[in-house]
C-alpha atoms as a printed R data frame, in Angstrom:
    type eleno elety resid chain resno       x       y       z
1   ATOM     1    CA   MET     A     1  21.037  39.257 -63.360
2   ATOM     2    CA   GLY     A     2  17.846  40.640 -61.880
3   ATOM     3    CA   MET     A     3  16.783  37.200 -60.698
4   ATOM     4    CA   GLY     A     4  20.197  36.686 -59.152
5   ATOM     5    CA   ARG     A     5  19.884  39.877 -57.140
6   ATOM     6    CA   VAL     A     6  16.442  38.869 -55.891
7   ATOM     7    CA   TYR     A     7  17.776  35.494 -54.771
8   ATOM     8    CA   ARG     A     8  20.619  36.995 -52.792
9   ATOM     9    CA   GLU     A     9  18.376  39.552 -51.085
10  ATOM    10    CA   THR     A    10  15.724  37.043 -49.994
11  ATOM    11    CA   SER     A    11  18.184  34.438 -48.747
12  ATOM    12    CA   LYS     A    12  20.163  36.853 -46.571
13  ATOM    13    CA   PRO     A    13  18.758  37.435 -43.052
14  ATOM    14    CA   SER     A    14  17.760  41.028 -42.438
15  ATOM    15    CA   SER     A    15  19.683  43.009 -39.846
16  ATOM    16    CA   SER     A    16  16.543  43.258 -37.714
17  ATOM    17    CA   SER     A    17  15.867  39.498 -37.551
18  ATOM    18    CA   SER     A    18  16.449  37.719 -34.229
19  ATOM    19    CA   PRO     A    19  19.291  35.177 -34.028
20  ATOM    20    CA   SER     A    20  17.282  33.130 -31.521
21  ATOM    21    CA   SER     A    21  15.481  29.879 -32.328
22  ATOM    22    CA   PRO     A    22  11.949  29.998 -33.746
23  ATOM    23    CA   PRO     A    23   9.222  30.016 -31.079
24  ATOM    24    CA   LEU     A    24   8.218  26.579 -29.824
25  ATOM    25    CA   THR     A    25   4.603  25.558 -30.323
26  ATOM    26    CA   THR     A    26   2.949  22.637 -28.599
27  ATOM    27    CA   SER     A    27  -0.157  20.495 -28.877
28  ATOM    28    CA   THR     A    28  -1.554  17.748 -26.671
29  ATOM    29    CA   SER     A    29  -3.534  14.631 -27.542
30  ATOM    30    CA   VAL     A    30  -6.020  13.903 -24.770
31  ATOM    31    CA   THR     A    31  -7.615  10.457 -24.467
32  ATOM    32    CA   ASP     A    32 -10.116   9.860 -21.691
33  ATOM    33    CA   THR     A    33 -13.464   8.201 -21.003
34  ATOM    34    CA   VAL     A    34 -17.029   9.421 -20.706
35  ATOM    35    CA   ASN     A    35 -18.499   7.271 -17.941
36  ATOM    36    CA   GLY     A    36 -22.054   6.261 -17.199
37  ATOM    37    CA   SER     A    37 -23.969   3.405 -15.610
38  ATOM    38    CA   HIS     A    38 -27.357   1.698 -15.618
39  ATOM    39    CA   GLN     A    39 -29.077  -0.585 -13.121
40  ATOM    40    CA   PHE     A    40 -31.329  -3.282 -14.580
41  ATOM    41    CA   LYS     A    41 -33.755  -5.139 -12.321
42  ATOM    42    CA   ILE     A    42 -35.058  -8.460 -13.594
43  ATOM    43    CA   THR     A    43 -38.264  -9.562 -11.841
44  ATOM    44    CA   GLY     A    44 -39.998 -12.916 -12.244
45  ATOM    45    CA   TYR     A    45 -36.766 -14.771 -12.951
46  ATOM    46    CA   SER     A    46 -38.388 -18.199 -12.599
47  ATOM    47    CA   LEU     A    47 -40.962 -17.321 -15.261
48  ATOM    48    CA   SER     A    48 -38.198 -16.398 -17.727
49  ATOM    49    CA   LYS     A    49 -36.668 -19.875 -17.547
50  ATOM    50    CA   GLY     A    50 -37.427 -21.903 -20.632
51  ATOM    51    CA   ILE     A    51 -37.573 -18.866 -22.889
52  ATOM    52    CA   GLY     A    52 -35.108 -20.671 -25.111
53  ATOM    53    CA   ILE     A    53 -31.386 -20.732 -25.815
54  ATOM    54    CA   GLY     A    54 -30.233 -17.557 -27.556
55  ATOM    55    CA   LYS     A    55 -33.263 -15.535 -26.452
56  ATOM    56    CA   TYR     A    56 -32.792 -12.602 -24.145
57  ATOM    57    CA   ILE     A    57 -34.478 -10.098 -21.852
58  ATOM    58    CA   ALA     A    58 -33.316  -6.554 -22.652
59  ATOM    59    CA   SER     A    59 -33.079  -3.493 -20.473
60  ATOM    60    CA   ASP     A    60 -34.275  -0.118 -21.658
61  ATOM    61    CA   THR     A    61 -31.637   1.735 -23.688
62  ATOM    62    CA   PHE     A    62 -29.457   4.299 -21.921
63  ATOM    63    CA   LEU     A    63 -27.029   6.919 -23.196
64  ATOM    64    CA   VAL     A    64 -23.302   7.084 -22.426
65  ATOM    65    CA   GLY     A    65 -20.780   9.038 -24.469
66  ATOM    66    CA   GLY     A    66 -23.260   9.923 -27.198
67  ATOM    67    CA   HIS     A    67 -24.180   6.275 -27.861
68  ATOM    68    CA   SER     A    68 -27.140   4.124 -26.823
69  ATOM    69    CA   TRP     A    69 -26.561   0.925 -24.883
70  ATOM    70    CA   ALA     A    70 -28.660  -1.971 -23.585
71  ATOM    71    CA   ILE     A    71 -28.118  -4.910 -21.234
72  ATOM    72    CA   TYR     A    72 -29.036  -8.361 -22.567
73  ATOM    73    CA   PHE     A    73 -29.767 -11.182 -20.106
74  ATOM    74    CA   TYR     A    74 -30.072 -14.753 -21.461
75  ATOM    75    CA   PRO     A    75 -31.866 -16.951 -18.877
76  ATOM    76    CA   ASP     A    76 -31.191 -20.157 -20.869
77  ATOM    77    CA   GLY     A    77 -27.776 -19.142 -22.154
78  ATOM    78    CA   LYS     A    78 -26.693 -17.476 -25.366
79  ATOM    79    CA   SER     A    79 -25.734 -20.647 -27.217
80  ATOM    80    CA   ALA     A    80 -25.973 -24.386 -26.622
81  ATOM    81    CA   GLU     A    81 -22.409 -25.130 -27.728
82  ATOM    82    CA   ASP     A    82 -21.055 -22.907 -24.949
83  ATOM    83    CA   ASN     A    83 -22.986 -24.871 -22.317
84  ATOM    84    CA   ALA     A    84 -26.601 -23.910 -21.771
85  ATOM    85    CA   ALA     A    85 -26.268 -24.663 -18.046
86  ATOM    86    CA   TYR     A    86 -25.145 -21.053 -17.600
87  ATOM    87    CA   VAL     A    87 -26.982 -17.754 -17.756
88  ATOM    88    CA   SER     A    88 -25.381 -15.236 -20.115
89  ATOM    89    CA   LEU     A    89 -25.019 -11.477 -19.636
90  ATOM    90    CA   PHE     A    90 -23.950  -8.904 -22.235
91  ATOM    91    CA   ILE     A    91 -23.836  -5.156 -22.889
92  ATOM    92    CA   ALA     A    92 -24.726  -4.194 -26.471
93  ATOM    93    CA   LEU     A    93 -24.318  -1.114 -28.631
94  ATOM    94    CA   ALA     A    94 -27.906  -0.083 -29.394
95  ATOM    95    CA   SER     A    95 -27.238   2.800 -31.783
96  ATOM    96    CA   GLU     A    96 -25.392   3.226 -35.049
97  ATOM    97    CA   GLY     A    97 -21.668   3.492 -34.630
98  ATOM    98    CA   THR     A    98 -18.391   2.398 -36.144
99  ATOM    99    CA   ASP     A    99 -15.406   1.330 -34.059
100 ATOM   100    CA   VAL     A   100 -16.867   2.579 -30.805
101 ATOM   101    CA   ARG     A   101 -14.192   1.882 -28.198
102 ATOM   102    CA   ALA     A   102 -15.270   1.432 -24.605
103 ATOM   103    CA   LEU     A   103 -14.566  -0.177 -21.251
104 ATOM   104    CA   PHE     A   104 -17.266  -2.217 -19.523
105 ATOM   105    CA   GLU     A   105 -18.186  -3.684 -16.177
106 ATOM   106    CA   LEU     A   106 -21.088  -6.057 -15.527
107 ATOM   107    CA   THR     A   107 -22.025  -6.712 -11.907
108 ATOM   108    CA   LEU     A   108 -24.619  -9.082 -10.479
109 ATOM   109    CA   LEU     A   109 -25.515  -7.477  -7.152
110 ATOM   110    CA   ASP     A   110 -25.521  -9.462  -3.912
111 ATOM   111    CA   GLN     A   111 -28.939  -8.827  -2.369
112 ATOM   112    CA   GLY     A   112 -28.093 -10.530   0.925
113 ATOM   113    CA   GLY     A   113 -26.282  -7.490   2.311
114 ATOM   114    CA   LYS     A   114 -22.843  -9.142   2.283
115 ATOM   115    CA   GLU     A   115 -21.518  -7.013  -0.602
116 ATOM   116    CA   ARG     A   116 -20.187 -10.132  -2.360
117 ATOM   117    CA   HIS     A   117 -21.108  -8.921  -5.808
118 ATOM   118    CA   LYS     A   118 -20.178 -10.967  -8.878
119 ATOM   119    CA   VAL     A   119 -18.132  -8.592 -11.001
120 ATOM   120    CA   HIS     A   120 -16.733  -9.022 -14.512
121 ATOM   121    CA   SER     A   121 -14.772  -5.910 -15.446
122 ATOM   122    CA   HIS     A   122 -12.821  -4.693 -18.444
123 ATOM   123    CA   PHE     A   123 -11.797  -1.483 -16.616
124 ATOM   124    CA   GLY     A   124  -9.055  -3.187 -14.612
125 ATOM   125    CA   ARG     A   125  -7.606  -4.939 -17.677
126 ATOM   126    CA   ALA     A   126  -7.450  -1.857 -19.900
127 ATOM   127    CA   LEU     A   127  -3.690  -1.498 -19.430
128 ATOM   128    CA   GLU     A   128  -3.110  -5.022 -20.729
129 ATOM   129    CA   SER     A   129  -5.573  -5.286 -23.605
130 ATOM   130    CA   GLY     A   130  -6.912  -1.769 -24.205
131 ATOM   131    CA   PRO     A   131 -10.568  -0.831 -24.660
132 ATOM   132    CA   TYR     A   132 -12.986  -3.157 -26.440
133 ATOM   133    CA   SER     A   133 -14.036  -2.153 -29.992
134 ATOM   134    CA   LEU     A   134 -17.628  -2.479 -31.175
135 ATOM   135    CA   LYS     A   135 -17.885  -2.399 -34.972
136 ATOM   136    CA   TYR     A   136 -21.615  -1.918 -35.573
137 ATOM   137    CA   ARG     A   137 -25.040  -1.688 -33.959
138 ATOM   138    CA   GLY     A   138 -25.737  -4.886 -32.016
139 ATOM   139    CA   SER     A   139 -22.067  -5.563 -31.200
140 ATOM   140    CA   MET     A   140 -21.776  -6.964 -27.674
141 ATOM   141    CA   TRP     A   141 -19.339  -7.485 -24.834
142 ATOM   142    CA   GLY     A   142 -20.004  -9.897 -22.014
143 ATOM   143    CA   TYR     A   143 -19.971 -13.502 -20.878
144 ATOM   144    CA   LYS     A   144 -21.741 -16.576 -22.212
145 ATOM   145    CA   ARG     A   145 -20.874 -18.390 -18.996
146 ATOM   146    CA   PHE     A   146 -21.631 -15.560 -16.615
147 ATOM   147    CA   PHE     A   147 -23.019 -17.743 -13.804
148 ATOM   148    CA   LYS     A   148 -23.954 -21.393 -13.509
149 ATOM   149    CA   ARG     A   149 -27.734 -21.516 -13.260
150 ATOM   150    CA   THR     A   150 -27.954 -24.034 -10.375
151 ATOM   151    CA   LEU     A   151 -25.581 -21.934  -8.241
152 ATOM   152    CA   LEU     A   152 -27.389 -18.709  -9.108
153 ATOM   153    CA   GLU     A   153 -30.734 -20.077  -7.961
154 ATOM   154    CA   THR     A   154 -29.408 -20.960  -4.479
155 ATOM   155    CA   SER     A   155 -27.432 -17.742  -3.964
156 ATOM   156    CA   ASP     A   156 -28.083 -14.319  -2.454
157 ATOM   157    CA   TYR     A   157 -28.024 -12.836  -5.951
158 ATOM   158    CA   LEU     A   158 -31.580 -14.093  -6.405
159 ATOM   159    CA   LYS     A   159 -34.056 -12.623  -3.929
160 ATOM   160    CA   ASP     A   160 -37.852 -12.621  -4.166
161 ATOM   161    CA   ASP     A   161 -37.437 -14.091  -7.659
162 ATOM   162    CA   CYS     A   162 -35.534 -10.953  -8.726
163 ATOM   163    CA   LEU     A   163 -32.019 -10.258 -10.015
164 ATOM   164    CA   SER     A   164 -30.306  -6.885 -10.014
165 ATOM   165    CA   VAL     A   165 -27.628  -6.083 -12.594
166 ATOM   166    CA   HIS     A   166 -25.388  -2.992 -12.590
167 ATOM   167    CA   CYS     A   167 -23.588  -2.025 -15.781
168 ATOM   168    CA   SER     A   168 -20.835   0.603 -16.125
169 ATOM   169    CA   VAL     A   169 -19.674   1.928 -19.497
170 ATOM   170    CA   GLY     A   170 -16.671   4.134 -20.227
171 ATOM   171    CA   VAL     A   171 -16.671   5.367 -23.825
172 ATOM   172    CA   VAL     A   172 -13.185   6.312 -25.007
173 ATOM   173    CA   ARG     A   173 -12.801   9.657 -26.712
174 ATOM   174    CA   SER     A   174  -9.730  11.423 -28.102
175 ATOM   175    CA   HIS     A   175  -9.111  14.983 -29.146
176 ATOM   176    CA   THR     A   176  -6.096  17.177 -29.763
177 ATOM   177    CA   GLN     A   177  -5.625  20.476 -28.018
178 ATOM   178    CA   GLY     A   178  -3.791  22.930 -30.246
179 ATOM   179    CA   PRO     A   179  -1.249  25.515 -29.148
180 ATOM   180    CA   LYS     A   180  -2.511  28.313 -26.970
181 ATOM   181    CA   ASN     A   181  -2.739  31.683 -28.670
182 ATOM   182    CA   TYR     A   182  -1.890  33.548 -25.497
183 ATOM   183    CA   SER     A   183   0.853  33.621 -22.894
184 ATOM   184    CA   ILE     A   184  -0.108  35.028 -19.512
185 ATOM   185    CA   PRO     A   185   2.539  34.613 -16.789
186 ATOM   186    CA   ILE     A   186   0.861  33.816 -13.474
187 ATOM   187    CA   PRO     A   187   2.784  35.101 -10.450
188 ATOM   188    CA   PRO     A   188   3.083  32.888  -7.362
189 ATOM   189    CA   SER     A   189   0.570  33.282  -4.556
190 ATOM   190    CA   ASP     A   190   1.213  36.395  -2.468
191 ATOM   191    CA   ILE     A   191  -1.469  35.990   0.183
192 ATOM   192    CA   GLY     A   192   1.229  35.390   2.803
193 ATOM   193    CA   HIS     A   193   2.904  38.666   1.860
194 ATOM   194    CA   HIS     A   194  -0.350  40.573   2.183
195 ATOM   195    CA   LEU     A   195  -1.189  39.000   5.541
196 ATOM   196    CA   GLY     A   196   2.357  39.660   6.737
197 ATOM   197    CA   GLN     A   197   2.014  43.326   5.865
198 ATOM   198    CA   LEU     A   198  -1.296  43.382   7.729
199 ATOM   199    CA   LEU     A   199   0.470  42.088  10.846
200 ATOM   200    CA   GLU     A   200   3.280  44.626  10.521
201 ATOM   201    CA   SER     A   201   0.880  47.541  10.005
202 ATOM   202    CA   GLY     A   202  -1.148  46.685  13.108
203 ATOM   203    CA   LYS     A   203  -4.356  47.783  11.377
204 ATOM   204    CA   GLY     A   204  -7.589  46.112  12.457
205 ATOM   205    CA   THR     A   205  -6.088  44.118  15.325
206 ATOM   206    CA   ASP     A   206  -8.673  42.908  17.814
207 ATOM   207    CA   VAL     A   207  -6.790  40.619  20.182
208 ATOM   208    CA   TYR     A   208  -3.650  41.077  22.288
209 ATOM   209    CA   PHE     A   209  -1.292  38.556  23.824
210 ATOM   210    CA   GLU     A   210   0.967  39.117  26.798
211 ATOM   211    CA   VAL     A   211   4.015  36.900  26.501
212 ATOM   212    CA   ASP     A   212   6.914  37.124  28.930
213 ATOM   213    CA   GLY     A   213   6.151  40.805  29.620
214 ATOM   214    CA   GLU     A   214   5.686  41.817  25.955
215 ATOM   215    CA   ILE     A   215   2.398  42.634  24.208
216 ATOM   216    CA   PHE     A   216   1.598  41.331  20.697
217 ATOM   217    CA   ALA     A   217  -1.388  42.507  18.637
218 ATOM   218    CA   ALA     A   218  -3.102  40.195  16.151
219 ATOM   219    CA   HIS     A   219  -6.355  39.468  14.304
220 ATOM   220    CA   LYS     A   220  -8.750  36.843  15.683
221 ATOM   221    CA   LEU     A   221  -9.981  35.642  12.291
222 ATOM   222    CA   VAL     A   222  -6.473  35.111  10.929
223 ATOM   223    CA   LEU     A   223  -5.408  33.166  14.000
224 ATOM   224    CA   ALA     A   224  -8.578  31.071  13.977
225 ATOM   225    CA   ALA     A   225  -8.191  30.273  10.279
226 ATOM   226    CA   ARG     A   226  -4.619  29.061  10.761
227 ATOM   227    CA   SER     A   227  -4.704  27.266  14.118
228 ATOM   228    CA   PRO     A   228  -7.381  24.942  15.543
229 ATOM   229    CA   VAL     A   229  -6.179  25.811  19.034
230 ATOM   230    CA   PHE     A   230  -6.595  29.553  18.486
231 ATOM   231    CA   ARG     A   231  -9.963  28.851  16.851
232 ATOM   232    CA   ALA     A   232 -11.188  27.025  19.961
233 ATOM   233    CA   GLN     A   233  -9.646  29.622  22.279
234 ATOM   234    CA   LEU     A   234 -11.184  32.605  20.492
235 ATOM   235    CA   PHE     A   235 -14.478  31.271  19.079
236 ATOM   236    CA   GLY     A   236 -15.151  27.820  20.540
237 ATOM   237    CA   PRO     A   237 -17.780  26.930  23.145
238 ATOM   238    CA   MET     A   238 -15.065  26.943  25.834
239 ATOM   239    CA   LYS     A   239 -13.452  30.168  24.650
240 ATOM   240    CA   ASP     A   240 -11.445  32.266  27.107
241 ATOM   241    CA   GLN     A   241 -13.471  34.698  29.174
242 ATOM   242    CA   ASN     A   242 -11.212  37.575  28.163
243 ATOM   243    CA   THR     A   243 -10.419  37.319  24.454
244 ATOM   244    CA   HIS     A   244  -9.148  40.891  24.267
245 ATOM   245    CA   LEU     A   245  -5.956  40.277  26.262
246 ATOM   246    CA   ILE     A   246  -4.703  36.707  26.571
247 ATOM   247    CA   LYS     A   247  -1.744  35.782  28.719
248 ATOM   248    CA   VAL     A   248   0.495  33.067  27.257
249 ATOM   249    CA   GLU     A   249   2.413  31.076  29.841
250 ATOM   250    CA   ASP     A   250   5.579  29.027  29.438
251 ATOM   251    CA   MET     A   251   6.781  30.661  26.228
252 ATOM   252    CA   GLU     A   252   9.429  33.231  25.426
253 ATOM   253    CA   ALA     A   253   8.409  36.414  23.629
254 ATOM   254    CA   SER     A   254  10.765  35.751  20.712
255 ATOM   255    CA   VAL     A   255   9.197  32.323  20.153
256 ATOM   256    CA   PHE     A   256   5.665  33.736  20.105
257 ATOM   257    CA   LYS     A   257   6.844  36.410  17.677
258 ATOM   258    CA   ALA     A   258   8.208  33.679  15.406
259 ATOM   259    CA   LEU     A   259   4.912  31.818  15.724
260 ATOM   260    CA   LEU     A   260   2.934  34.879  14.620
261 ATOM   261    CA   HIS     A   261   5.359  35.449  11.758
262 ATOM   262    CA   PHE     A   262   4.655  31.965  10.375
263 ATOM   263    CA   ILE     A   263   0.893  32.261  10.886
264 ATOM   264    CA   TYR     A   264   0.752  35.439   8.789
265 ATOM   265    CA   TRP     A   265   3.606  35.032   6.312
266 ATOM   266    CA   ASP     A   266   3.358  31.216   5.945
267 ATOM   267    CA   ALA     A   267   7.144  31.137   6.009
268 ATOM   268    CA   MET     A   268   9.882  30.569   8.553
269 ATOM   269    CA   PRO     A   269  11.303  33.731  10.139
270 ATOM   270    CA   ASP     A   270  15.012  34.481  10.338
271 ATOM   271    CA   MET     A   271  15.966  32.519  13.447
272 ATOM   272    CA   GLU     A   272  19.171  34.416  14.143
273 ATOM   273    CA   ASP     A   273  17.407  37.785  13.981
274 ATOM   274    CA   LEU     A   274  14.793  36.608  16.459
275 ATOM   275    CA   SER     A   275  17.333  35.222  18.896
276 ATOM   276    CA   CYS     A   276  19.583  38.301  18.531
277 ATOM   277    CA   LEU     A   277  22.558  35.915  18.344
278 ATOM   278    CA   ASN     A   278  24.507  35.242  15.174
279 ATOM   279    CA   SER     A   279  25.248  31.551  15.597
280 ATOM   280    CA   LYS     A   280  24.085  28.186  14.401
281 ATOM   281    CA   TRP     A   281  23.484  27.127  17.996
282 ATOM   282    CA   ALA     A   282  21.064  30.035  18.490
283 ATOM   283    CA   SER     A   283  19.168  29.032  15.345
284 ATOM   284    CA   THR     A   284  18.900  25.448  16.590
285 ATOM   285    CA   LEU     A   285  17.674  26.630  19.975
286 ATOM   286    CA   MET     A   286  14.964  28.746  18.349
287 ATOM   287    CA   SER     A   287  13.913  25.792  16.140
288 ATOM   288    CA   GLN     A   288  13.613  23.649  19.265
289 ATOM   289    CA   HIS     A   289  11.358  26.188  21.005
290 ATOM   290    CA   LEU     A   290   9.326  26.770  17.845
291 ATOM   291    CA   LEU     A   291   8.830  23.025  17.368
292 ATOM   292    CA   ALA     A   292   7.218  22.808  20.786
293 ATOM   293    CA   ALA     A   293   5.120  25.934  20.137
294 ATOM   294    CA   SER     A   294   3.900  24.687  16.751
295 ATOM   295    CA   ASP     A   295   2.782  21.407  18.302
296 ATOM   296    CA   ARG     A   296   1.033  23.321  21.081
297 ATOM   297    CA   TYR     A   297  -1.010  25.360  18.590
298 ATOM   298    CA   GLY     A   298  -1.625  22.637  15.997
299 ATOM   299    CA   LEU     A   299   0.517  24.163  13.235
300 ATOM   300    CA   ASP     A   300   1.551  20.932  11.527
301 ATOM   301    CA   ARG     A   301   3.426  22.483   8.609
302 ATOM   302    CA   LEU     A   302   5.529  24.628  10.938
303 ATOM   303    CA   ARG     A   303   6.249  21.612  13.120
304 ATOM   304    CA   LEU     A   304   7.523  19.681  10.090
305 ATOM   305    CA   LEU     A   305   9.661  22.627   8.967
306 ATOM   306    CA   CYS     A   306  11.227  22.818  12.426
307 ATOM   307    CA   GLU     A   307  11.770  19.063  12.454
308 ATOM   308    CA   ALA     A   308  13.530  19.267   9.081
309 ATOM   309    CA   ASN     A   309  15.729  22.143  10.285
310 ATOM   310    CA   LEU     A   310  16.715  20.245  13.412
311 ATOM   311    CA   CYS     A   311  17.533  17.126  11.385
312 ATOM   312    CA   GLU     A   312  20.043  19.259   9.468
313 ATOM   313    CA   ASP     A   313  21.618  20.775  12.587
314 ATOM   314    CA   VAL     A   314  22.191  17.874  14.986
315 ATOM   315    CA   ALA     A   315  25.320  18.665  17.011
316 ATOM   316    CA   ILE     A   316  27.041  17.418  20.162
317 ATOM   317    CA   ASN     A   317  25.878  20.333  22.326
318 ATOM   318    CA   THR     A   318  22.215  20.178  21.207
319 ATOM   319    CA   VAL     A   319  21.443  16.513  20.442
320 ATOM   320    CA   ALA     A   320  20.259  15.680  23.977
321 ATOM   321    CA   THR     A   321  17.558  18.363  24.089
322 ATOM   322    CA   THR     A   322  16.604  17.743  20.464
323 ATOM   323    CA   LEU     A   323  16.168  14.028  21.150
324 ATOM   324    CA   ALA     A   324  13.981  14.790  24.173
325 ATOM   325    CA   LEU     A   325  11.816  17.105  22.035
326 ATOM   326    CA   ALA     A   326  11.531  14.503  19.271
327 ATOM   327    CA   GLU     A   327  10.307  11.950  21.816
328 ATOM   328    CA   GLN     A   328   7.844  14.355  23.441
329 ATOM   329    CA   HIS     A   329   6.311  15.658  20.192
330 ATOM   330    CA   HIS     A   330   6.331  12.381  18.234
331 ATOM   331    CA   CYS     A   331   8.867  13.486  15.615
332 ATOM   332    CA   PHE     A   332   9.968  10.011  14.586
333 ATOM   333    CA   GLN     A   333  12.386  10.975  11.816
334 ATOM   334    CA   LEU     A   334  14.103  13.534  14.031
335 ATOM   335    CA   LYS     A   335  14.400  10.933  16.788
336 ATOM   336    CA   SER     A   336  15.977   8.487  14.343
337 ATOM   337    CA   VAL     A   337  18.511  11.093  13.154
338 ATOM   338    CA   CYS     A   338  19.478  11.921  16.753
339 ATOM   339    CA   LEU     A   339  19.928   8.271  17.735
340 ATOM   340    CA   LYS     A   340  22.074   7.604  14.678
341 ATOM   341    CA   PHE     A   341  24.196  10.643  15.550
342 ATOM   342    CA   VAL     A   342  24.628   9.442  19.124
343 ATOM   343    CA   ALA     A   343  25.603   5.971  17.898
344 ATOM   344    CA   LEU     A   344  28.511   7.259  15.826
345 ATOM   345    CA   PRO     A   345  31.818   5.903  17.195
346 ATOM   346    CA   GLU     A   346  33.216   9.375  17.797
347 ATOM   347    CA   ASN     A   347  30.162  10.310  19.869
348 ATOM   348    CA   LEU     A   348  29.842   7.179  22.015
349 ATOM   349    CA   GLY     A   349  30.549   7.300  25.750
350 ATOM   350    CA   GLY     A   350  30.566  10.153  28.204
351 ATOM   351    CA   GLU     A   351  27.405  12.220  28.413
352 ATOM   352    CA   PHE     A   352  25.714  10.236  25.622
353 ATOM   353    CA   SER     A   353  25.539   7.080  27.739
354 ATOM   354    CA   LEU     A   354  22.878   8.894  29.763
355 ATOM   355    CA   ILE     A   355  20.850   9.464  26.589
356 ATOM   356    CA   LYS     A   356  20.976   5.759  25.775
357 ATOM   357    CA   PHE     A   357  19.583   4.784  29.150
358 ATOM   358    CA   SER     A   358  16.880   7.450  28.977
359 ATOM   359    CA   PHE     A   359  15.529   6.394  25.585
360 ATOM   360    CA   HIS     A   360  16.221   2.680  25.576
């Protein structure tokens, strides 16, 4: 009876236990390569000829991925049965190791300045065949018929009786990353919010703009950091004589206000609030003006945002001016959208025939 009571008590969930699923844990297996390279210069090539089939000239050993490697060059070929008319080139594991997996590339460098190197690479074929496995010390990867000897001796690979070989090795390594023992939520960047509040507070302003009778205060460093045009105007060698008060011509005050809003907040302002009109047409009109202003001051992201907005809002009463803007400011997608809109059967004829002739 006692055992029965224990069983029932342990199998029944407590009233304080959570009905939700157990917490999810994760782990990740990471496989990558440790890369390294070695350049091996072979001088006195002509004197090495006749060394004998199967005999090699070895580079010094070099370390990649915790293993030692060496380049083996066979002037008379590695083996007679594979045609001794070729020179052979190999990369060898020079330290103890078992099932060392690696990618290789052997390159005979063109010394004539034409960059026509002779490359044999396993890196590019890794997706098809995977890395090459070396089972023990002395295991090799390479080519018995790397280059025909008669062709080599009349090529730009041989200069001043010297050859230059470049070898790249990528040793494959794998490890598993266990679950993290912490969870720290990272909030999104708020630098735009802080800069926006700086603009609204007016603290530290050191430059003023007069636009259509209104005065706007700003910070030179912020403007220069965001716009190459402002940077040249305020700090460049041809900077304006008076950088305390700058008069901006051919722009409405509301458009310049929207421009400053984006520069500081890194976000589009409310178009209807700026235009003081609650209509889609007013929003389109502001986007048109802001597109031109963004191009004028080199604000590429703002220009693309305006272009995207205008692509969404093509209408009969605004398409003509939008198309003209797209042509003037090289907005190719916006131009395409406008022309497709004009070509719709319900929009053909009338005032749109003028657009066709203008942009044919």
